[in-house]
Amino acid sequence: MEFDFTPWLNLAIRWLHFITGIAWIGSSFYFIWLDNHLESPKEPKKGMSGELWSVHGGGFYHKQKYAVAPEQMPENLHWFKWEAYFTWMSGFALLAVIYYLGADLFLIDKSKMDLTQFEAIGISLAFLVGGWVFYDGLCRSPLGTNNTLTGIIWFAALTAAAYALTHIFSDRAAFIHIGAIVGTAMAANVFMVIIPNQKKVVSALTAGETPDPKLGQMGKQRSLHNNYMTLPVLFLMISNHYPMTFSSPYNWVVVAAIGLVGVMVRHFFNLRHKGKTSPALVVASVVLFLAIAFFAAEAEKASRVEVKETVTFGQVQAVLGKHCNMCHAAAPTHEFFPEAPGGVMFDTADQVVQYAPKIMEQAVMSDIMPLGNETGMTDEERALLGKWIEDGARR
């Protein structure tokens, strides 16, 4: 019996990414919440800027925050960094295993750019590194002192990257890469700015020197940026499960709008943690989400080839036999798939009818299938499948 190690490797890395991501996001959300709930100390200590009492799991906790650092370093100091590091490393490993090793199937779309595997990987890495260089340079520039302006410019840059990537890679890969750019910036904030600055503060205190307050201010700014990028990056990491978000010709507009919804939701909770309410933000978020959903659906429909005549089941079988059955069968003939992906098979008429909604989602509303469109399914063939399904998927 042959053992296929690749799916198990994929599972292990994805599980690690999921676990460490929860740990990182959880600690990030908690510390932003904590910072927004601090009150003026009732018994002031030198350097202490705020305190908070809380209860959890049957115990009471008393937190104290220092504007720069305490006069004397504690014996045990807990650092929050490995959650971020392992989230990024496992995420990059997933990118490599799925999109780099499987570039021809998952990354490259030859109808957009006829790239080699190495060319596609090079472009991918250039976007990841370039995104961090741009963002870090922006934060260190005079413009970086204004968080709102910095956010607007960074959002515009990511939208431009989305436009470029959706015209270079497959749509699904493009969305994942936008998330990878944001995730790289977030992890680099921790690795390149927040932790090094904290270490400099600790070193100064250990040496009996007064730490530079700018170090803490810079770290807090990057932490705040990470907080606002969290919800957009979470959407981007699961976007490959929702083809309707990247199936239209204007998918770069869709990803920008949904990212903006994530920022608005995060801002609502940040305000709420400070005791402020903003119903307008809730209404605006819902309205924008519904508007972009309607826009995406209409744009996808408008991009389809129109089929007026009745489509027979025989025509559908011919298209599936040409483009799909090499993978989606009890005995696949595709070299990379010893079993039907997801257990979806088109060997019988009943199976084709059963999976008609999947066909609509994966091959009509989007061009996910066939993977990398390696068989060259045409827009006319996709429209034919769509017309058959919309007419009731009859045999």
Short mmCIF file of C-alpha atoms in Angstrom, two decimals:
data_model
loop_
_atom_site.label_atom_id
_atom_site.label_comp_id
_atom_site.label_asym_id
_atom_site.label_seq_id
_atom_site.Cartn_x
_atom_site.Cartn_y
_atom_site.Cartn_z
CA MET A 1 0.00 0.00 0.00
CA GLU A 2 1.43 3.35 -1.04
CA PHE A 3 1.61 6.14 1.54
CA ASP A 4 1.04 9.68 0.26
CA PHE A 5 2.95 11.90 2.68
CA THR A 6 2.04 15.24 1.06
CA PRO A 7 -1.56 15.54 2.38
CA TRP A 8 -0.37 14.71 5.91
CA LEU A 9 2.38 17.31 5.66
CA ASN A 10 -0.21 19.82 4.46
CA LEU A 11 -2.45 18.94 7.41
CA ALA A 12 0.36 19.22 9.97
CA ILE A 13 1.51 22.63 8.70
CA ARG A 14 -2.04 23.96 8.36
CA TRP A 15 -2.89 22.80 11.89
CA LEU A 16 0.25 24.46 13.27
CA HIS A 17 -0.63 27.65 11.39
CA PHE A 18 -4.15 27.58 12.82
CA ILE A 19 -2.99 26.95 16.41
CA THR A 20 -0.25 29.57 16.45
CA GLY A 21 -2.49 32.05 14.64
CA ILE A 22 -5.12 31.73 17.36
CA ALA A 23 -2.46 32.27 20.03
CA TRP A 24 -1.03 35.33 18.28
CA ILE A 25 -4.34 36.98 17.47
CA GLY A 26 -5.71 36.17 20.91
CA SER A 27 -2.79 37.82 22.70
CA SER A 28 -2.93 40.80 20.31
CA PHE A 29 -6.65 41.34 20.90
CA TYR A 30 -6.19 40.92 24.64
CA PHE A 31 -3.41 43.48 25.00
CA ILE A 32 -5.25 46.05 22.87
CA TRP A 33 -8.33 45.45 25.04
CA LEU A 34 -6.19 45.78 28.17
CA ASP A 35 -4.57 49.00 26.97
CA ASN A 36 -7.97 50.53 26.18
CA HIS A 37 -9.36 49.64 29.63
CA LEU A 38 -6.54 50.95 31.81
CA GLU A 39 -7.49 53.44 34.50
CA SER A 40 -5.40 55.98 36.37
CA PRO A 41 -3.61 54.27 39.28
CA LYS A 42 -5.30 54.75 42.64
CA GLU A 43 -1.92 54.35 44.33
CA PRO A 44 0.51 55.92 41.87
CA LYS A 45 3.98 54.48 41.44
CA LYS A 46 6.87 56.12 39.65
CA GLY A 47 6.54 55.51 35.92
CA MET A 48 3.20 53.68 36.18
CA SER A 49 0.65 55.00 33.67
CA GLY A 50 -2.38 52.80 34.33
CA GLU A 51 -3.85 49.77 36.06
CA LEU A 52 -6.73 47.35 35.74
CA TRP A 53 -8.46 44.79 37.95
CA SER A 54 -10.13 41.81 36.30
CA VAL A 55 -11.51 38.40 37.18
CA HIS A 56 -11.20 35.20 35.17
CA GLY A 57 -11.42 31.50 35.93
CA GLY A 58 -12.18 32.09 39.60
CA GLY A 59 -9.15 34.33 40.21
CA PHE A 60 -8.55 38.07 40.47
CA TYR A 61 -5.82 39.79 38.48
CA HIS A 62 -4.21 43.18 38.98
CA LYS A 63 -2.41 44.56 35.91
CA GLN A 64 -0.15 47.58 35.95
CA LYS A 65 1.33 49.36 32.94
CA TYR A 66 4.44 51.52 32.91
CA ALA A 67 4.76 54.33 30.38
CA VAL A 68 8.35 53.29 29.61
CA ALA A 69 9.53 50.66 32.12
CA PRO A 70 9.68 50.01 35.88
CA GLU A 71 12.64 51.34 37.85
CA GLN A 72 13.87 47.79 38.40
CA MET A 73 13.49 44.83 36.09
CA PRO A 74 11.52 41.85 37.47
CA GLU A 75 13.22 38.46 37.71
CA ASN A 76 10.77 36.81 35.33
CA LEU A 77 9.66 38.75 32.27
CA HIS A 78 7.28 37.09 29.80
CA TRP A 79 7.71 37.87 26.10
CA PHE A 80 5.06 37.47 23.41
CA LYS A 81 6.84 36.72 20.15
CA TRP A 82 6.91 33.04 19.27
CA GLU A 83 3.21 33.03 18.46
CA ALA A 84 3.87 35.58 15.70
CA TYR A 85 7.02 33.87 14.45
CA PHE A 86 5.49 30.42 14.17
CA THR A 87 2.34 31.80 12.57
CA TRP A 88 4.39 33.39 9.82
CA MET A 89 6.76 30.44 9.39
CA SER A 90 3.93 27.92 9.16
CA GLY A 91 2.02 30.23 6.80
CA PHE A 92 5.03 30.59 4.52
CA ALA A 93 5.54 26.81 4.63
CA LEU A 94 1.94 26.37 3.46
CA LEU A 95 2.53 28.88 0.68
CA ALA A 96 5.58 26.91 -0.41
CA VAL A 97 3.97 23.45 -0.20
CA ILE A 98 0.75 24.42 -1.99
CA TYR A 99 1.52 27.36 -4.27
CA TYR A 100 5.25 26.97 -4.97
CA LEU A 101 5.51 23.19 -5.36
CA GLY A 102 2.13 23.15 -7.09
CA ALA A 103 2.68 26.37 -9.02
CA ASP A 104 1.39 25.02 -12.32
CA LEU A 105 -1.91 24.02 -10.72
CA PHE A 106 -2.52 26.61 -8.01
CA LEU A 107 -0.39 29.69 -8.68
CA ILE A 108 0.02 30.22 -12.42
CA ASP A 109 -2.83 31.24 -14.69
CA LYS A 110 -1.46 31.09 -18.24
CA SER A 111 -4.43 33.08 -19.56
CA LYS A 112 -3.03 36.03 -17.61
CA MET A 113 0.74 35.46 -17.72
CA ASP A 114 2.59 32.52 -19.22
CA LEU A 115 5.07 32.16 -16.34
CA THR A 116 7.49 29.42 -15.47
CA GLN A 117 7.45 28.00 -11.96
CA PHE A 118 10.58 29.91 -10.96
CA GLU A 119 9.31 33.16 -12.44
CA ALA A 120 6.05 32.86 -10.50
CA ILE A 121 7.87 32.09 -7.25
CA GLY A 122 10.21 35.04 -7.83
CA ILE A 123 7.28 37.41 -8.34
CA SER A 124 5.62 36.04 -5.21
CA LEU A 125 8.71 36.62 -3.06
CA ALA A 126 9.20 40.08 -4.55
CA PHE A 127 5.70 41.10 -3.49
CA LEU A 128 6.21 39.75 0.06
CA VAL A 129 9.54 41.53 0.55
CA GLY A 130 8.45 44.65 -1.33
CA GLY A 131 5.31 44.98 0.77
CA TRP A 132 7.32 45.02 4.00
CA VAL A 133 9.93 47.45 2.62
CA PHE A 134 7.20 49.86 1.50
CA TYR A 135 5.24 49.63 4.74
CA ASP A 136 8.28 49.93 7.02
CA GLY A 137 9.61 52.87 5.01
CA LEU A 138 6.22 54.56 5.26
CA CYS A 139 6.14 54.13 9.05
CA ARG A 140 9.66 55.54 9.43
CA SER A 141 8.96 58.52 7.15
CA PRO A 142 7.52 61.84 8.39
CA LEU A 143 4.12 60.60 7.20
CA GLY A 144 4.38 57.73 9.69
CA THR A 145 3.69 60.03 12.63
CA ASN A 146 0.06 60.24 11.49
CA ASN A 147 -1.56 56.82 11.97
CA THR A 148 -4.67 57.70 9.96
CA LEU A 149 -2.68 58.93 6.97
CA THR A 150 -0.34 55.94 7.23
CA GLY A 151 -3.34 53.61 7.21
CA ILE A 152 -4.86 55.27 4.14
CA ILE A 153 -1.60 55.08 2.17
CA TRP A 154 -0.99 51.45 3.20
CA PHE A 155 -4.56 50.55 2.23
CA ALA A 156 -4.07 52.22 -1.18
CA ALA A 157 -0.80 50.31 -1.68
CA LEU A 158 -2.46 47.00 -0.82
CA THR A 159 -5.33 47.78 -3.22
CA ALA A 160 -2.77 48.46 -5.98
CA ALA A 161 -1.04 45.17 -5.10
CA ALA A 162 -4.42 43.40 -5.30
CA TYR A 163 -5.02 44.82 -8.77
CA ALA A 164 -1.56 43.71 -9.93
CA LEU A 165 -1.71 40.24 -8.39
CA THR A 166 -5.17 39.47 -9.79
CA HIS A 167 -3.72 40.21 -13.24
CA ILE A 168 -0.64 38.01 -12.69
CA PHE A 169 -1.66 34.91 -10.69
CA SER A 170 -4.77 32.79 -10.48
CA ASP A 171 -7.52 34.64 -8.61
CA ARG A 172 -7.39 32.35 -5.59
CA ALA A 173 -3.59 32.61 -5.38
CA ALA A 174 -3.80 36.40 -5.74
CA PHE A 175 -6.05 36.71 -2.69
CA ILE A 176 -3.80 34.42 -0.64
CA HIS A 177 -0.78 36.53 -1.63
CA ILE A 178 -2.42 39.75 -0.50
CA GLY A 179 -2.99 38.07 2.86
CA ALA A 180 0.63 36.90 2.86
CA ILE A 181 1.84 40.47 2.25
CA VAL A 182 -0.21 41.74 5.20
CA GLY A 183 0.81 38.78 7.39
CA THR A 184 4.47 39.33 6.54
CA ALA A 185 4.21 42.99 7.54
CA MET A 186 2.54 42.02 10.80
CA ALA A 187 5.14 39.38 11.71
CA ALA A 188 8.00 41.65 10.65
CA ASN A 189 6.58 44.35 12.94
CA VAL A 190 7.09 41.95 15.82
CA PHE A 191 10.47 40.60 14.68
CA MET A 192 12.03 43.81 13.35
CA VAL A 193 10.55 46.51 15.58
CA ILE A 194 8.53 45.52 18.63
CA ILE A 195 10.80 42.84 20.13
CA PRO A 196 14.13 44.58 19.29
CA ASN A 197 12.86 47.80 20.87
CA GLN A 198 11.74 45.94 23.97
CA LYS A 199 15.16 44.32 24.23
CA LYS A 200 16.83 47.73 24.00
CA VAL A 201 14.65 48.96 26.87
CA VAL A 202 15.55 45.94 28.98
CA SER A 203 19.27 46.40 28.21
CA ALA A 204 19.12 50.06 29.19
CA LEU A 205 17.41 49.27 32.49
CA THR A 206 19.88 46.48 33.25
CA ALA A 207 22.73 48.90 32.63
CA GLY A 208 21.14 51.47 34.95
CA GLU A 209 20.29 53.82 32.09
CA THR A 210 17.05 55.60 31.25
CA PRO A 211 15.35 53.92 28.24
CA ASP A 212 14.42 56.02 25.24
CA PRO A 213 10.60 56.49 25.39
CA LYS A 214 10.48 56.54 21.57
CA LEU A 215 11.27 52.83 21.55
CA GLY A 216 8.05 52.01 23.38
CA GLN A 217 6.06 54.48 21.31
CA MET A 218 7.26 52.91 18.07
CA GLY A 219 6.43 49.43 19.33
CA LYS A 220 2.95 50.53 20.40
CA GLN A 221 2.31 52.07 16.98
CA ARG A 222 3.25 48.85 15.16
CA SER A 223 1.13 46.83 17.59
CA LEU A 224 -1.83 49.10 16.84
CA HIS A 225 -1.29 48.65 13.11
CA ASN A 226 -1.24 44.88 13.57
CA ASN A 227 -4.51 45.10 15.45
CA TYR A 228 -6.24 46.77 12.50
CA MET A 229 -4.73 44.37 9.95
CA THR A 230 -5.88 41.26 11.81
CA LEU A 231 -9.45 40.92 10.52
CA PRO A 232 -8.59 41.62 6.86
CA VAL A 233 -5.80 39.03 6.95
CA LEU A 234 -8.14 36.46 8.51
CA PHE A 235 -10.60 36.95 5.66
CA LEU A 236 -7.83 36.61 3.08
CA MET A 237 -6.60 33.37 4.64
CA ILE A 238 -10.05 31.74 4.26
CA SER A 239 -10.99 33.44 0.97
CA ASN A 240 -10.03 30.39 -1.10
CA HIS A 241 -13.17 28.69 0.29
CA TYR A 242 -15.44 31.43 -1.10
CA PRO A 243 -15.07 31.71 -4.90
CA MET A 244 -17.80 34.35 -5.13
CA THR A 245 -15.35 36.83 -3.57
CA PHE A 246 -12.72 36.46 -6.31
CA SER A 247 -14.75 35.30 -9.32
CA SER A 248 -15.62 38.68 -10.85
CA PRO A 249 -13.37 40.77 -13.11
CA TYR A 250 -13.34 43.39 -10.35
CA ASN A 251 -12.18 41.04 -7.59
CA TRP A 252 -9.52 43.53 -6.54
CA VAL A 253 -12.32 45.96 -5.65
CA VAL A 254 -14.07 43.22 -3.69
CA VAL A 255 -11.00 42.36 -1.64
CA ALA A 256 -10.35 46.03 -0.89
CA ALA A 257 -13.94 46.60 0.24
CA ILE A 258 -14.08 43.50 2.45
CA GLY A 259 -10.71 44.47 3.95
CA LEU A 260 -12.17 47.89 4.73
CA VAL A 261 -15.14 46.22 6.44
CA GLY A 262 -12.66 44.33 8.64
CA VAL A 263 -10.89 47.55 9.60
CA MET A 264 -14.22 49.22 10.43
CA VAL A 265 -15.32 46.30 12.61
CA ARG A 266 -12.01 46.35 14.47
CA HIS A 267 -12.29 50.12 14.98
CA PHE A 268 -15.79 49.67 16.39
CA PHE A 269 -14.49 47.28 19.04
CA ASN A 270 -11.48 49.46 19.82
CA LEU A 271 -13.83 52.38 20.46
CA ARG A 272 -16.16 50.17 22.48
CA HIS A 273 -13.27 49.07 24.70
CA LYS A 274 -12.71 52.75 25.49
CA GLY A 275 -16.33 53.16 26.53
CA LYS A 276 -17.41 54.84 23.29
CA THR A 277 -20.21 53.69 21.01
CA SER A 278 -20.51 54.17 17.25
CA PRO A 279 -23.71 52.69 15.78
CA ALA A 280 -22.88 54.43 12.50
CA LEU A 281 -19.83 52.18 12.11
CA VAL A 282 -22.01 49.08 12.48
CA VAL A 283 -24.52 50.34 9.92
CA ALA A 284 -21.75 51.39 7.51
CA SER A 285 -20.04 48.00 7.82
CA VAL A 286 -23.25 46.07 7.10
CA VAL A 287 -24.21 48.34 4.20
CA LEU A 288 -20.73 48.10 2.64
CA PHE A 289 -20.66 44.31 3.03
CA LEU A 290 -24.08 43.92 1.39
CA ALA A 291 -23.18 46.38 -1.35
CA ILE A 292 -19.98 44.56 -2.26
CA ALA A 293 -21.78 41.19 -2.19
CA PHE A 294 -24.36 42.52 -4.67
CA PHE A 295 -21.65 44.17 -6.78
CA ALA A 296 -19.57 40.98 -6.92
CA ALA A 297 -22.56 38.85 -7.94
CA GLU A 298 -23.65 41.26 -10.68
CA ALA A 299 -20.09 41.69 -12.01
CA GLU A 300 -19.65 37.92 -12.18
CA LYS A 301 -22.92 37.45 -14.06
CA ALA A 302 -22.10 40.25 -16.50
CA SER A 303 -18.76 38.62 -17.32
CA ARG A 304 -20.32 35.30 -18.34
CA VAL A 305 -20.88 34.28 -21.96
CA GLU A 306 -24.61 34.15 -22.70
CA VAL A 307 -26.11 30.80 -23.71
CA LYS A 308 -29.69 30.99 -25.01
CA GLU A 309 -30.39 27.50 -26.29
CA THR A 310 -31.33 24.56 -24.07
CA VAL A 311 -28.30 22.55 -22.92
CA THR A 312 -28.58 18.78 -22.91
CA PHE A 313 -27.06 16.44 -20.35
CA GLY A 314 -25.01 14.89 -23.14
CA GLN A 315 -23.33 18.24 -23.78
CA VAL A 316 -22.56 18.54 -20.08
CA GLN A 317 -21.07 15.04 -19.98
CA ALA A 318 -18.86 15.89 -22.93
CA VAL A 319 -17.46 18.97 -21.16
CA LEU A 320 -16.90 17.10 -17.90
CA GLY A 321 -15.27 14.20 -19.73
CA LYS A 322 -12.87 16.56 -21.46
CA HIS A 323 -11.94 18.74 -18.48
CA CYS A 324 -12.94 17.13 -15.17
CA ASN A 325 -13.07 13.33 -15.17
CA MET A 326 -9.30 12.90 -15.17
CA CYS A 327 -9.42 13.94 -11.48
CA HIS A 328 -13.04 13.55 -10.42
CA ALA A 329 -13.53 9.85 -10.93
CA ALA A 330 -13.34 6.61 -8.97
CA ALA A 331 -10.07 5.89 -10.75
CA PRO A 332 -8.42 9.26 -11.59
CA THR A 333 -5.90 9.34 -14.43
CA HIS A 334 -4.26 12.63 -13.35
CA GLU A 335 -0.67 12.10 -12.19
CA PHE A 336 -1.08 14.27 -9.06
CA PHE A 337 -4.38 12.90 -7.79
CA PRO A 338 -4.54 9.19 -6.84
CA GLU A 339 -8.00 9.85 -5.37
CA ALA A 340 -10.82 12.17 -6.41
CA PRO A 341 -10.25 15.57 -4.72
CA GLY A 342 -12.79 16.05 -1.95
CA GLY A 343 -14.40 12.76 -2.87
CA VAL A 344 -16.23 14.51 -5.74
CA MET A 345 -16.80 12.13 -8.67
CA PHE A 346 -18.62 12.51 -11.99
CA ASP A 347 -18.77 8.85 -13.03
CA THR A 348 -22.57 8.64 -13.03
CA ALA A 349 -25.44 10.95 -13.92
CA ASP A 350 -26.62 10.94 -10.30
CA GLN A 351 -23.20 12.12 -9.15
CA VAL A 352 -23.12 14.95 -11.70
CA VAL A 353 -26.55 16.16 -10.58
CA GLN A 354 -25.57 15.81 -6.92
CA TYR A 355 -22.49 17.98 -7.36
CA ALA A 356 -24.07 20.53 -9.72
CA PRO A 357 -23.84 23.31 -7.08
CA LYS A 358 -20.10 22.57 -6.68
CA ILE A 359 -19.64 22.70 -10.45
CA MET A 360 -21.43 26.05 -10.49
CA GLU A 361 -19.25 27.43 -7.72
CA GLN A 362 -15.89 26.09 -8.87
CA ALA A 363 -16.09 26.05 -12.67
CA VAL A 364 -18.78 28.56 -13.65
CA MET A 365 -18.80 31.37 -11.12
CA SER A 366 -15.02 31.11 -10.89
CA ASP A 367 -12.23 29.47 -12.86
CA ILE A 368 -10.79 27.44 -9.97
CA MET A 369 -11.52 24.24 -11.82
CA PRO A 370 -9.82 22.76 -13.70
CA LEU A 371 -6.79 23.63 -11.56
CA GLY A 372 -4.60 26.05 -13.42
CA ASN A 373 -7.07 25.55 -16.28
CA GLU A 374 -4.54 23.03 -17.55
CA THR A 375 -7.08 21.52 -19.95
CA GLY A 376 -8.05 24.91 -21.39
CA MET A 377 -11.74 25.04 -20.51
CA THR A 378 -13.26 27.91 -22.48
CA ASP A 379 -15.67 30.60 -21.30
CA GLU A 380 -18.27 29.10 -23.65
CA GLU A 381 -17.96 25.69 -21.98
CA ARG A 382 -18.25 27.26 -18.52
CA ALA A 383 -21.35 29.16 -19.66
CA LEU A 384 -22.82 25.94 -21.03
CA LEU A 385 -22.44 24.23 -17.64
CA GLY A 386 -23.94 27.27 -15.93
CA LYS A 387 -26.97 27.36 -18.21
CA TRP A 388 -27.64 23.66 -17.62
CA ILE A 389 -27.46 24.11 -13.84
CA GLU A 390 -29.60 27.26 -13.83
CA ASP A 391 -32.23 25.45 -15.90
CA GLY A 392 -32.56 22.79 -13.19
CA ALA A 393 -29.65 20.40 -13.80
CA ARG A 394 -31.86 17.83 -15.52
CA ARG A 395 -30.59 14.57 -16.99
#
